[in-house]
Coordinates of C-alpha atoms in Angstrom, one line a residue:
M295 CA -3.7 -4.4 27.4
K296 CA -3.6 -0.7 27.4
K297 CA -1.0 0.0 25.2
V298 CA -2.5 -2.6 22.3
W299 CA -5.9 -0.6 22.6
N300 CA -3.9 2.3 22.4
S301 CA -2.3 1.0 19.2
F302 CA -5.5 0.3 17.6
R303 CA -7.1 3.6 18.6
L304 CA -4.1 5.3 16.4
A305 CA -4.0 3.0 13.7
F306 CA -7.2 4.0 12.7
A307 CA -6.8 7.8 13.6
M308 CA -3.8 7.6 11.3
Y309 CA -4.3 5.0 8.6
S310 CA -8.1 5.3 8.2
I311 CA -11.0 7.8 7.6
F312 CA -13.2 6.2 10.6
P313 CA -13.5 8.2 13.6
S314 CA -11.3 7.3 16.5
P315 CA -10.5 9.2 19.6
Q316 CA -6.8 11.3 19.2
I317 CA -4.2 10.2 21.3
R318 CA -0.7 11.0 22.0
R319 CA 1.9 9.6 19.4
T320 CA 4.5 8.1 22.0
R321 CA 6.5 4.9 21.1
E322 CA 4.4 3.3 24.0
N323 CA 1.3 4.3 22.5
M324 CA 2.6 3.1 18.8
K325 CA 4.1 -0.4 20.1
Y326 CA 1.4 -2.2 18.0
I327 CA 0.2 0.0 15.7
L328 CA 1.4 -1.7 13.1
I329 CA -0.6 -4.8 13.9
F330 CA -3.8 -2.8 12.8
V331 CA -2.7 -1.1 9.7
P332 CA -3.9 -4.1 7.6
L333 CA -7.3 -4.1 9.3
V334 CA -7.8 -1.2 7.2
G335 CA -7.1 -3.1 3.9
I336 CA -9.1 -5.8 5.4
I337 CA -12.3 -3.4 5.2
I338 CA -11.2 -1.6 1.7
G339 CA -11.1 -5.3 0.0
F340 CA -14.2 -5.9 2.0
L341 CA -16.0 -2.9 0.3
L342 CA -14.0 -3.4 -3.1
R343 CA -15.9 -6.9 -3.4
E344 CA -19.1 -6.0 -2.3
W345 CA -18.3 -3.1 -5.0
M346 CA -18.1 -5.9 -7.7
V347 CA -21.5 -7.5 -6.9
I348 CA -23.3 -4.3 -6.7
S349 CA -21.3 -2.2 -9.7
P350 CA -23.1 -3.9 -12.6
Y351 CA -26.6 -2.8 -11.5
L352 CA -25.8 0.5 -10.6
V353 CA -23.3 1.7 -13.7
N354 CA -23.5 0.5 -17.2
R355 CA -20.0 2.0 -17.6
D356 CA -16.7 0.3 -17.1
L357 CA -14.9 3.7 -16.2
L358 CA -17.3 4.9 -13.7
G359 CA -17.1 1.5 -11.5
A360 CA -13.3 1.7 -12.1
V361 CA -12.8 5.3 -10.7
V362 CA -14.9 4.0 -7.7
C363 CA -12.4 1.3 -7.0
V364 CA -9.3 3.7 -7.3
M365 CA -11.1 6.3 -4.9
L366 CA -12.2 3.9 -2.8
P367 CA -9.0 3.0 -0.9
I368 CA -7.6 6.6 -0.9
F369 CA -11.0 7.6 0.4
L370 CA -11.2 5.3 3.4
S371 CA -7.7 5.5 4.4
G372 CA -7.8 8.9 4.0
G373 CA -4.8 9.2 1.5
A374 CA -2.8 8.1 4.7
F375 CA 0.4 6.9 2.2
L376 CA 0.0 9.5 -0.5
D377 CA 2.2 12.3 1.2
G378 CA 5.0 9.5 1.5
F379 CA 4.4 8.3 -2.3
F380 CA 4.7 12.1 -3.4
R381 CA 7.7 13.2 -1.3
T382 CA 9.6 9.8 -2.4
V383 CA 8.6 10.8 -6.2
D384 CA 9.5 14.2 -5.5
A385 CA 13.1 13.2 -3.9
L386 CA 13.6 10.7 -6.7
C387 CA 13.2 12.4 -9.6
S388 CA 15.1 15.3 -8.1
H389 CA 18.3 13.8 -8.9
E390 CA 20.1 15.3 -5.6
T391 CA 22.8 13.6 -3.3
R392 CA 21.7 11.4 -0.9
E393 CA 21.3 14.2 1.7
G394 CA 19.7 16.2 -0.9
K395 CA 16.5 13.6 -1.3
L396 CA 16.7 13.0 2.4
E397 CA 16.4 16.9 3.3
I398 CA 13.2 16.6 0.6
L399 CA 11.8 13.9 2.4
R400 CA 11.4 16.2 5.4
D401 CA 10.1 19.1 3.4
S402 CA 6.3 19.1 3.6
H403 CA 5.6 21.0 0.3
S404 CA 4.7 19.3 -2.7
G405 CA 6.7 19.6 -5.6
Y406 CA 5.6 19.5 -9.2
F407 CA 7.0 16.4 -9.7
A408 CA 4.9 15.0 -7.2
I409 CA 1.7 16.7 -8.9
I410 CA 2.7 15.4 -12.3
V411 CA 3.1 11.7 -11.2
C412 CA 0.0 12.0 -8.9
V413 CA -1.8 13.0 -12.0
S414 CA -0.4 10.1 -13.9
Y415 CA -0.6 7.5 -11.3
F416 CA -5.0 8.2 -11.0
F417 CA -4.6 7.7 -14.9
L418 CA -3.0 4.9 -15.1
S419 CA -4.6 3.2 -12.2
V420 CA -8.3 4.0 -13.2
G421 CA -7.3 2.8 -16.9
L422 CA -6.1 -0.4 -15.4
W423 CA -9.0 -0.9 -13.1
S424 CA -11.5 -0.5 -16.1
E425 CA -9.8 -3.3 -18.0
I426 CA -9.3 -5.7 -15.3
P427 CA -12.5 -8.2 -15.5
L428 CA -15.0 -8.4 -12.6
D429 CA -13.9 -11.9 -11.6
D430 CA -10.4 -10.8 -11.1
W431 CA -11.4 -8.4 -8.6
Q432 CA -11.7 -10.9 -6.0
V433 CA -8.0 -11.5 -5.7
L434 CA -6.9 -7.9 -5.9
A435 CA -8.9 -7.2 -3.2
F436 CA -6.5 -9.1 -1.0
G437 CA -3.8 -7.0 -2.2
F438 CA -5.0 -3.8 0.4
V439 CA -4.2 -6.0 3.0
L440 CA -1.0 -7.5 1.9
S441 CA 0.6 -4.3 0.8
R442 CA 0.1 -2.8 4.6
A443 CA 1.3 -6.3 6.4
L444 CA 4.7 -6.0 3.9
Y445 CA 4.4 -2.3 4.8
G446 CA 4.8 -3.0 8.6
L447 CA 7.3 -6.0 8.0
S448 CA 9.6 -3.8 6.3
I449 CA 9.3 -0.8 8.8
V450 CA 9.9 -3.7 11.6
L451 CA 13.1 -5.6 9.7
F452 CA 14.6 -2.8 7.3
P453 CA 17.1 -0.7 8.4
H454 CA 16.1 2.8 8.8
T455 CA 18.0 6.1 8.2
Q456 CA 19.3 8.1 10.9
K457 CA 16.9 10.8 10.9
S458 CA 13.9 8.3 10.4
K459 CA 10.7 8.3 12.4
C460 CA 10.0 4.4 11.8
S461 CA 11.5 3.7 15.2
L462 CA 9.0 5.2 17.0
Y463 CA 7.1 2.4 15.2
V464 CA 9.3 -0.6 16.7
G465 CA 9.6 -1.7 20.3
R466 CA 12.8 -2.3 21.8
D467 CA 11.7 -5.8 23.3
Q468 CA 9.8 -8.8 22.4
S469 CA 6.8 -6.6 20.8
R470 CA 9.0 -5.9 17.5
W471 CA 9.0 -9.9 16.6
I472 CA 5.0 -10.0 17.9
V473 CA 4.2 -7.6 15.6
A474 CA 6.7 -9.5 12.7
G475 CA 4.6 -12.5 13.5
F476 CA 1.5 -10.6 12.9
M477 CA 2.9 -9.6 9.4
V478 CA 3.8 -13.1 8.9
I479 CA 0.5 -14.1 9.3
Y480 CA -1.4 -11.6 7.2
I481 CA 0.9 -12.1 4.4
G482 CA -0.3 -16.0 4.6
I483 CA -3.5 -15.8 4.9
C484 CA -3.7 -13.2 1.8
L485 CA -1.3 -15.6 0.2
M486 CA -4.1 -18.0 0.7
G487 CA -6.5 -16.1 -0.4
M488 CA -5.3 -15.4 -3.3
M489 CA -4.5 -18.9 -4.3
M490 CA -8.1 -20.4 -3.5
T491 CA -9.9 -17.5 -5.3
N492 CA -8.4 -17.9 -8.8
P493 CA -4.6 -19.7 -8.4
V494 CA -3.6 -17.9 -12.2
V495 CA -4.7 -14.5 -11.5
G496 CA -3.3 -14.7 -7.4
V497 CA 0.5 -15.9 -9.3
Q498 CA 0.1 -12.9 -11.7
C499 CA -0.8 -10.4 -8.6
L500 CA 2.3 -12.1 -6.5
V501 CA 4.4 -11.5 -9.3
G502 CA 3.6 -7.8 -9.0
V503 CA 4.1 -7.2 -5.6
A504 CA 7.6 -8.8 -5.5
L505 CA 8.1 -6.6 -8.7
A506 CA 7.1 -3.6 -6.5
F507 CA 9.1 -4.5 -3.1
L508 CA 12.3 -5.4 -5.4
F509 CA 12.2 -1.6 -6.7
Y510 CA 11.0 -0.6 -3.1
C511 CA 14.7 -2.3 -1.8
Y512 CA 16.3 -0.5 -4.6
V513 CA 15.0 2.8 -4.1
A514 CA 15.5 2.6 -0.3
F515 CA 18.8 1.2 -0.5
H516 CA 20.6 2.6 -3.4
H517 CA 18.9 6.4 -3.2
F518 CA 18.4 6.6 0.3
G519 CA 20.5 4.3 2.3
G520 CA 17.8 3.0 4.3
I521 CA 14.0 3.2 4.5
T522 CA 11.8 6.0 6.1
E523 CA 7.6 6.1 6.7
D524 CA 7.4 8.2 3.6
I525 CA 9.6 5.3 1.1
A526 CA 7.5 2.9 3.0
C527 CA 4.3 4.7 2.1
F528 CA 5.6 4.9 -1.6
F529 CA 5.6 1.1 -1.6
V530 CA 2.3 0.7 -0.4
H531 CA 1.3 2.9 -3.6
M532 CA 3.8 1.0 -6.2
C533 CA 2.2 -2.3 -5.2
E534 CA -1.1 -1.6 -5.1
I535 CA -0.6 -0.2 -9.1
M536 CA 1.7 -3.0 -9.7
M537 CA -0.5 -6.1 -9.2
P538 CA -3.5 -4.5 -11.7
L539 CA -0.6 -3.7 -14.1
V540 CA 0.6 -7.1 -14.0
V541 CA -2.9 -9.0 -14.3
L542 CA -3.6 -6.7 -17.6
V543 CA -0.6 -7.1 -19.2
T544 CA -0.2 -11.1 -18.4
N545 CA -4.1 -11.4 -20.0
L546 CA -3.2 -9.3 -23.1
I547 CA 0.0 -11.1 -23.8
A548 CA -2.4 -14.5 -23.2
N549 CA -5.1 -13.0 -25.5
L550 CA -2.8 -12.4 -28.3
D551 CA -1.3 -15.7 -27.9
I552 CA -4.8 -17.4 -28.2
A553 CA -5.7 -14.9 -31.4
S554 CA -2.0 -15.8 -33.3
I555 CA -3.1 -19.7 -32.7
K556 CA -6.8 -19.3 -34.2
M557 CA -4.9 -17.5 -37.2

């Protein structure tokens, strides 16, 4: 029971801004940490849904509401996945050999590729959220749990690179399959919630998730020969931008079809 409690404390210390006593990051203490990472996504999703309700009364500009939608997950997670996202982008844009890319992942400095992509990422995210109808936010809120659940599942099941630290998250006993089971439960709950809230938007979100996950697999195995924590972090941000992107694009296509029919 102590291992589970330590994993819970570590999850909130590493993946959120919520105060938690610092403890040592040992294999035993981190054995169940991935089980609790999606809980941060639940908090983000809940607050996003509440923001959907109160934002029309607090702000009268779609842009400001969208900025809050983009910054809320970053703020509440303490930017936990941004560092890995930046390093992976730096490595991909370097066009180095596989070993060279892995070396960039181990470098703590951010290159100019990361800065350029960072600015572009936030501009695109704000633009997407400013165009998404308020009713669709309820479905997108599940995505913050789903992205973290898939993050955890991939770390547990996918092969790691030789120098990856992902092995710290994966127990060598039955705890590995316990963690995987919890991730599957999270994923199932998210799928059910999306379909029950709005099946059309839910399917659109799942298409975005699938595209992000396929791209994640391509990047991990083609460019790096396996996953690292940084590459898994890269997936989280790709997933969370692909969902609103697909929703917006499909809505625009649907509106064009309706307009052409009326003409």
